[in-house]
PDB file of C-alpha atoms in Angstrom:
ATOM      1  CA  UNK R   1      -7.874 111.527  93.673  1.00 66.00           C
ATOM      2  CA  UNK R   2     -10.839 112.756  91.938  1.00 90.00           C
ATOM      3  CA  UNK R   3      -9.024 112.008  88.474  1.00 94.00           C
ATOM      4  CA  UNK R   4      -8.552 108.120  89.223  1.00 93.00           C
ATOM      5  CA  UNK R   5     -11.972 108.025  89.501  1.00 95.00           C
ATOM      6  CA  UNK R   6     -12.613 109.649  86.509  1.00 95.00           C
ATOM      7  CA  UNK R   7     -10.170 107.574  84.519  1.00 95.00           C
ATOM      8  CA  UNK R   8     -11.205 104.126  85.515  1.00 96.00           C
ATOM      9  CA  UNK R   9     -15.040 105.421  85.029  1.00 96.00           C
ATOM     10  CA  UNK R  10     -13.836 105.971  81.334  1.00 95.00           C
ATOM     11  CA  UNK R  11     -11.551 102.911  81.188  1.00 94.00           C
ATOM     12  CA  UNK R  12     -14.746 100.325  82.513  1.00 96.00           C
ATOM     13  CA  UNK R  13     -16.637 102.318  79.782  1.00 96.00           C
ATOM     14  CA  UNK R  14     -14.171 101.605  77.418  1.00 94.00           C
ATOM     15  CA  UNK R  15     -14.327  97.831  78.283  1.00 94.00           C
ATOM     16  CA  UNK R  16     -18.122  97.555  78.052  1.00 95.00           C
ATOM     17  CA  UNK R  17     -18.190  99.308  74.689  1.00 93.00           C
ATOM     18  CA  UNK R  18     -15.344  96.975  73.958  1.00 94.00           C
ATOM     19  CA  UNK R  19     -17.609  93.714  74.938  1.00 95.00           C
ATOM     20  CA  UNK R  20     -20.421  95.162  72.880  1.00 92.00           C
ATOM     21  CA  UNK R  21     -18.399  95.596  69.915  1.00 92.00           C
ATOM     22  CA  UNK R  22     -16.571  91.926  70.076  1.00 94.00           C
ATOM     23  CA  UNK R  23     -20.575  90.630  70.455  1.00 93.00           C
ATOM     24  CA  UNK R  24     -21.343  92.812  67.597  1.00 91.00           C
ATOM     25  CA  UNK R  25     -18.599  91.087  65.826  1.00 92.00           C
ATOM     26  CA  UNK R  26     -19.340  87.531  66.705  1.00 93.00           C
ATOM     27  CA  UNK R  27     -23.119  88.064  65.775  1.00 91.00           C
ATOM     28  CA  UNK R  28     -22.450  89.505  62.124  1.00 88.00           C
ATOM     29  CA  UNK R  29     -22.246  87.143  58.920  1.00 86.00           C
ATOM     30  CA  UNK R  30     -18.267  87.162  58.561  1.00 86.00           C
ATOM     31  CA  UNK R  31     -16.288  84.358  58.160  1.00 90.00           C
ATOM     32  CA  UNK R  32     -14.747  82.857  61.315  1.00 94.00           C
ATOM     33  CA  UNK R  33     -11.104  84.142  60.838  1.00 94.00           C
ATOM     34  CA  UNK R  34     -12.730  87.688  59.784  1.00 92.00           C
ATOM     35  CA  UNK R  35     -14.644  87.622  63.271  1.00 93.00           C
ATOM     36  CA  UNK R  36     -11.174  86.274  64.985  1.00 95.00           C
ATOM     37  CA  UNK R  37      -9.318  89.107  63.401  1.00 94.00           C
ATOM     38  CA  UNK R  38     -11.618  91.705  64.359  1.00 94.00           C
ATOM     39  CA  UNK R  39     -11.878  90.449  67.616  1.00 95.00           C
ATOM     40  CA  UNK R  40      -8.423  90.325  68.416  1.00 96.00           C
ATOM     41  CA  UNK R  41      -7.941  93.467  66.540  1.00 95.00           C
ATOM     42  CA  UNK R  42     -10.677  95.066  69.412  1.00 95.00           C
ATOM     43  CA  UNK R  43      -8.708  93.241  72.235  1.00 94.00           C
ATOM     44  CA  UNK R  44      -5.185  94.337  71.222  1.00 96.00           C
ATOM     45  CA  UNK R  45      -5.766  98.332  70.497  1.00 95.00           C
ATOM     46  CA  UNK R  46      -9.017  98.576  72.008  1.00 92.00           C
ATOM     47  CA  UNK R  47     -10.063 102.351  71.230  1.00 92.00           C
ATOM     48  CA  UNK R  48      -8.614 102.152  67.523  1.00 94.00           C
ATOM     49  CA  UNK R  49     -10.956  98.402  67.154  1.00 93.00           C
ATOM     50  CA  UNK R  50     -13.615 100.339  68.479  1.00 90.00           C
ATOM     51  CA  UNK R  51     -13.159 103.084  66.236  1.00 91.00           C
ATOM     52  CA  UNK R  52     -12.454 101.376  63.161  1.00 92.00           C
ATOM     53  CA  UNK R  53     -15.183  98.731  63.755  1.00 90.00           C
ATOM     54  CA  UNK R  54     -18.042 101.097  63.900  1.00 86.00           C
ATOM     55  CA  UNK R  55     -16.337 102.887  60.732  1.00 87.00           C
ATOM     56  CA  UNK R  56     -15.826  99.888  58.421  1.00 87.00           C
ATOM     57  CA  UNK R  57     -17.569  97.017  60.273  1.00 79.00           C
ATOM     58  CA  UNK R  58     -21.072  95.183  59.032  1.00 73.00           C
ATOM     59  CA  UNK R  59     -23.319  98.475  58.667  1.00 68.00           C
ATOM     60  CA  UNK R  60     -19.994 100.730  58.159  1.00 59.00           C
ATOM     61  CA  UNK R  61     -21.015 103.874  55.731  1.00 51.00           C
ATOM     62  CA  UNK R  62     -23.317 102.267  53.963  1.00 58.00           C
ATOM     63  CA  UNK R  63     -27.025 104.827  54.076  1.00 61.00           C
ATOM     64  CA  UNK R  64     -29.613 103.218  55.817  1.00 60.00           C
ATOM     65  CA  UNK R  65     -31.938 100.295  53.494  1.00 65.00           C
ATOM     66  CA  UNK R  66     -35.191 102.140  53.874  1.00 63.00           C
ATOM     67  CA  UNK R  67     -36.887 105.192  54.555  1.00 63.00           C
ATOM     68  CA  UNK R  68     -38.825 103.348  57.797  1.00 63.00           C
ATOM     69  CA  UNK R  69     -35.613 102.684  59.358  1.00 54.00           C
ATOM     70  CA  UNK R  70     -33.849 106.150  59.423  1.00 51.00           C
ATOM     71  CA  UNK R  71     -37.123 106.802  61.253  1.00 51.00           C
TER      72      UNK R  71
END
């Protein structure tokens, strides 16, 4: 039993890191089928949108704009 709970503790995790990332999405500068695509791309395969959204999403690799912000 004490699995189940562990498993739906991570799966409601997943879903609020989920929610965060499809605001994330909706708030950055894309164009509206970019931010549809994404979105749905988060929805469908949840973990892999997640993954690949923080890789490759509005920030993605890029280093950090100034010195004060890595602060």
């Amino acid at each position: 039993m004490d699995i189940a709970y562990l498993i739906l503790a991570l799966l409601v995790l997943l879903l609020l890191v989920d929610a965060w990332a499809i605001n994330s999405v909706l708030r950055s500068d894309s164009s509206a089928s970019r931010k549809l695509g994404w979105s749905l791309l988060i929805l469908l395969l949840p973990l892999l949108g997640l993954v690949l959204w923080g890789w490759t999403g509005p920030r993605g690799l890029r280093p950090v704009s100034s010195p004060e912000h890595s602060k």
